[in-house]
Amino acid sequence: MLEKIISIEDIIDVTVDGIIYNDGEGTIEKVLFDECRKNWVEHVNKSGFKDWQGNTVKITFEQSRCIGERNMIAKPPYILLYSDVKIKIEMKPAVFNKLPKLQRELLAVLYNVAKVNTFDMT
């Protein structure tokens, strides 16, 4: 999968089914959570990921609400959405506190509005 990097400042809205953002070139795009969930399930099932007992993990679309991964101690911190073209949302600390509430509270909005989550990579 290819990867596209956007800034958290580019987020316009979070809905129950996706994130709407400005692609930086004047085009409004939407990432669909169901697409991200499908790709996350495929990623986990192909990765050979093991649980604490050493069993290979296999999950289904219905079992997972995960749409990607996040790393809040990376430089810069990011959320990586597993859409067909992965979208990396970078959160540069210098601008983070100046952002509107929607963008500052992106993780809470994802959990509370869309009922999706991300896998913590830290």
PDB file of C-alpha atoms in Angstrom:
ATOM      1  CA  MET A   1       0.000   0.000   0.000  1.00  0.00           C
ATOM      2  CA  LEU A   2       1.152   3.505  -0.778  1.00  0.00           C
ATOM      3  CA  GLU A   3       1.242   6.159   1.905  1.00  0.00           C
ATOM      4  CA  LYS A   4       0.087   9.772   1.891  1.00  0.00           C
ATOM      5  CA  ILE A   5       1.093  12.178   4.665  1.00  0.00           C
ATOM      6  CA  ILE A   6      -1.221  14.927   5.847  1.00  0.00           C
ATOM      7  CA  SER A   7      -1.158  17.225   8.856  1.00  0.00           C
ATOM      8  CA  ILE A   8      -3.760  17.069  11.583  1.00  0.00           C
ATOM      9  CA  GLU A   9      -4.565  20.648  10.514  1.00  0.00           C
ATOM     10  CA  ASP A  10      -5.972  19.208   7.268  1.00  0.00           C
ATOM     11  CA  ILE A  11      -8.776  17.327   9.072  1.00  0.00           C
ATOM     12  CA  ILE A  12     -12.116  18.966   8.295  1.00  0.00           C
ATOM     13  CA  ASP A  13     -14.543  16.567   9.987  1.00  0.00           C
ATOM     14  CA  VAL A  14     -14.901  13.133  11.544  1.00  0.00           C
ATOM     15  CA  THR A  15     -18.168  11.328  10.844  1.00  0.00           C
ATOM     16  CA  VAL A  16     -19.490   7.933  11.897  1.00  0.00           C
ATOM     17  CA  ASP A  17     -18.151   6.431   8.663  1.00  0.00           C
ATOM     18  CA  GLY A  18     -14.930   8.317   7.956  1.00  0.00           C
ATOM     19  CA  ILE A  19     -12.586  11.290   8.105  1.00  0.00           C
ATOM     20  CA  ILE A  20     -12.915  14.213   5.707  1.00  0.00           C
ATOM     21  CA  TYR A  21      -9.703  16.104   5.006  1.00  0.00           C
ATOM     22  CA  ASN A  22      -8.065  18.575   2.633  1.00  0.00           C
ATOM     23  CA  ASP A  23      -5.338  16.798   0.661  1.00  0.00           C
ATOM     24  CA  GLY A  24      -3.139  19.912   0.599  1.00  0.00           C
ATOM     25  CA  GLU A  25      -3.769  20.439  -3.111  1.00  0.00           C
ATOM     26  CA  GLY A  26      -7.255  21.888  -2.760  1.00  0.00           C
ATOM     27  CA  THR A  27      -9.148  18.598  -3.009  1.00  0.00           C
ATOM     28  CA  ILE A  28     -11.457  17.386  -0.262  1.00  0.00           C
ATOM     29  CA  GLU A  29     -11.022  13.634   0.355  1.00  0.00           C
ATOM     30  CA  LYS A  30     -12.713  11.101   2.615  1.00  0.00           C
ATOM     31  CA  VAL A  31     -11.194   8.043   4.279  1.00  0.00           C
ATOM     32  CA  LEU A  32     -13.809   5.360   4.934  1.00  0.00           C
ATOM     33  CA  PHE A  33     -13.489   3.500   8.229  1.00  0.00           C
ATOM     34  CA  ASP A  34     -14.872   0.230   6.821  1.00  0.00           C
ATOM     35  CA  GLU A  35     -12.117   0.216   4.185  1.00  0.00           C
ATOM     36  CA  CYS A  36      -9.527   0.813   6.916  1.00  0.00           C
ATOM     37  CA  ARG A  37     -11.013  -1.955   9.090  1.00  0.00           C
ATOM     38  CA  LYS A  38     -10.933  -4.417   6.177  1.00  0.00           C
ATOM     39  CA  ASN A  39      -7.290  -3.594   5.439  1.00  0.00           C
ATOM     40  CA  TRP A  40      -6.350  -3.803   9.134  1.00  0.00           C
ATOM     41  CA  VAL A  41      -7.885  -7.288   9.404  1.00  0.00           C
ATOM     42  CA  GLU A  42      -5.939  -8.392   6.303  1.00  0.00           C
ATOM     43  CA  HIS A  43      -2.733  -6.906   7.742  1.00  0.00           C
ATOM     44  CA  VAL A  44      -3.113  -8.700  11.088  1.00  0.00           C
ATOM     45  CA  ASN A  45      -4.053 -12.011   9.487  1.00  0.00           C
ATOM     46  CA  LYS A  46      -1.059 -11.923   7.106  1.00  0.00           C
ATOM     47  CA  SER A  47       1.444 -10.688   9.706  1.00  0.00           C
ATOM     48  CA  GLY A  48       1.752 -13.860  11.766  1.00  0.00           C
ATOM     49  CA  PHE A  49       1.090 -11.789  14.907  1.00  0.00           C
ATOM     50  CA  LYS A  50       1.141 -13.921  18.065  1.00  0.00           C
ATOM     51  CA  ASP A  51      -0.780 -13.472  21.312  1.00  0.00           C
ATOM     52  CA  TRP A  52       0.792 -13.788  24.791  1.00  0.00           C
ATOM     53  CA  GLN A  53       0.406 -17.584  24.657  1.00  0.00           C
ATOM     54  CA  GLY A  54       2.238 -17.811  21.318  1.00  0.00           C
ATOM     55  CA  ASN A  55      -0.885 -18.539  19.257  1.00  0.00           C
ATOM     56  CA  THR A  56      -1.152 -16.980  15.802  1.00  0.00           C
ATOM     57  CA  VAL A  57      -3.878 -14.341  15.864  1.00  0.00           C
ATOM     58  CA  LYS A  58      -6.619 -14.403  13.228  1.00  0.00           C
ATOM     59  CA  ILE A  59      -9.412 -11.842  13.380  1.00  0.00           C
ATOM     60  CA  THR A  60     -12.536 -11.097  11.367  1.00  0.00           C
ATOM     61  CA  PHE A  61     -13.996  -7.827  10.134  1.00  0.00           C
ATOM     62  CA  GLU A  62     -16.855  -8.213  12.621  1.00  0.00           C
ATOM     63  CA  GLN A  63     -14.448  -8.657  15.553  1.00  0.00           C
ATOM     64  CA  SER A  64     -12.292  -5.621  14.879  1.00  0.00           C
ATOM     65  CA  ARG A  65     -13.076  -1.914  15.104  1.00  0.00           C
ATOM     66  CA  CYS A  66      -9.411  -1.044  14.464  1.00  0.00           C
ATOM     67  CA  ILE A  67      -8.728   1.338  11.556  1.00  0.00           C
ATOM     68  CA  GLY A  68      -4.948   1.653  11.822  1.00  0.00           C
ATOM     69  CA  GLU A  69      -2.113   2.427  14.178  1.00  0.00           C
ATOM     70  CA  ARG A  70      -0.857   5.351  16.233  1.00  0.00           C
ATOM     71  CA  ASN A  71       2.423   6.365  17.836  1.00  0.00           C
ATOM     72  CA  MET A  72       2.192   9.339  20.168  1.00  0.00           C
ATOM     73  CA  ILE A  73       5.903   9.334  21.078  1.00  0.00           C
ATOM     74  CA  ALA A  74       7.181   9.309  17.481  1.00  0.00           C
ATOM     75  CA  LYS A  75       8.611  12.536  16.094  1.00  0.00           C
ATOM     76  CA  PRO A  76       6.183  13.774  14.976  1.00  0.00           C
ATOM     77  CA  PRO A  77       3.361  11.811  16.628  1.00  0.00           C
ATOM     78  CA  TYR A  78       1.014  10.228  14.090  1.00  0.00           C
ATOM     79  CA  ILE A  79      -2.052   8.164  13.317  1.00  0.00           C
ATOM     80  CA  LEU A  80      -1.744   5.837  10.307  1.00  0.00           C
ATOM     81  CA  LEU A  81      -5.079   4.940   8.716  1.00  0.00           C
ATOM     82  CA  TYR A  82      -5.137   1.653   6.790  1.00  0.00           C
ATOM     83  CA  SER A  83      -7.140   2.869   3.799  1.00  0.00           C
ATOM     84  CA  ASP A  84      -6.211   1.472   0.360  1.00  0.00           C
ATOM     85  CA  VAL A  85      -3.691   4.312   0.190  1.00  0.00           C
ATOM     86  CA  LYS A  86      -2.522   4.605   3.795  1.00  0.00           C
ATOM     87  CA  ILE A  87      -3.068   8.073   5.260  1.00  0.00           C
ATOM     88  CA  LYS A  88      -0.542   9.200   7.855  1.00  0.00           C
ATOM     89  CA  ILE A  89      -1.878  12.051   9.982  1.00  0.00           C
ATOM     90  CA  GLU A  90       1.066  13.865  11.567  1.00  0.00           C
ATOM     91  CA  MET A  91       0.618  15.964  14.705  1.00  0.00           C
ATOM     92  CA  LYS A  92       3.371  18.523  14.975  1.00  0.00           C
ATOM     93  CA  PRO A  93       3.567  19.688  18.621  1.00  0.00           C
ATOM     94  CA  ALA A  94       4.234  23.344  17.722  1.00  0.00           C
ATOM     95  CA  VAL A  95       0.781  23.715  16.187  1.00  0.00           C
ATOM     96  CA  PHE A  96      -1.154  21.111  18.174  1.00  0.00           C
ATOM     97  CA  ASN A  97      -2.396  23.412  20.973  1.00  0.00           C
ATOM     98  CA  LYS A  98      -3.498  26.030  18.434  1.00  0.00           C
ATOM     99  CA  LEU A  99      -5.783  23.596  16.612  1.00  0.00           C
ATOM    100  CA  PRO A 100      -9.575  23.575  16.807  1.00  0.00           C
ATOM    101  CA  LYS A 101     -11.133  21.223  19.354  1.00  0.00           C
ATOM    102  CA  LEU A 102     -12.087  18.623  16.693  1.00  0.00           C
ATOM    103  CA  GLN A 103      -8.488  18.157  15.651  1.00  0.00           C
ATOM    104  CA  ARG A 104      -6.993  18.249  19.160  1.00  0.00           C
ATOM    105  CA  GLU A 105      -9.453  15.640  20.334  1.00  0.00           C
ATOM    106  CA  LEU A 106      -9.238  13.444  17.227  1.00  0.00           C
ATOM    107  CA  LEU A 107      -8.698  10.207  19.148  1.00  0.00           C
ATOM    108  CA  ALA A 108     -11.650  10.878  21.456  1.00  0.00           C
ATOM    109  CA  VAL A 109     -13.833  11.695  18.453  1.00  0.00           C
ATOM    110  CA  LEU A 110     -12.788   8.453  16.741  1.00  0.00           C
ATOM    111  CA  TYR A 111     -13.686   6.434  19.822  1.00  0.00           C
ATOM    112  CA  ASN A 112     -16.864   8.261  20.840  1.00  0.00           C
ATOM    113  CA  VAL A 113     -18.435   9.224  17.513  1.00  0.00           C
ATOM    114  CA  ALA A 114     -17.250   6.603  15.058  1.00  0.00           C
ATOM    115  CA  LYS A 115     -16.714   3.782  17.595  1.00  0.00           C
ATOM    116  CA  VAL A 116     -13.386   2.857  15.980  1.00  0.00           C
ATOM    117  CA  ASN A 117      -9.878   2.646  17.430  1.00  0.00           C
ATOM    118  CA  THR A 118      -6.211   2.512  16.485  1.00  0.00           C
ATOM    119  CA  PHE A 119      -3.459   0.101  17.545  1.00  0.00           C
ATOM    120  CA  ASP A 120      -0.891   1.689  19.874  1.00  0.00           C
ATOM    121  CA  MET A 121       2.622   1.257  18.426  1.00  0.00           C
ATOM    122  CA  THR A 122       4.449   2.921  21.364  1.00  0.00           C
TER     123      THR A 122
END
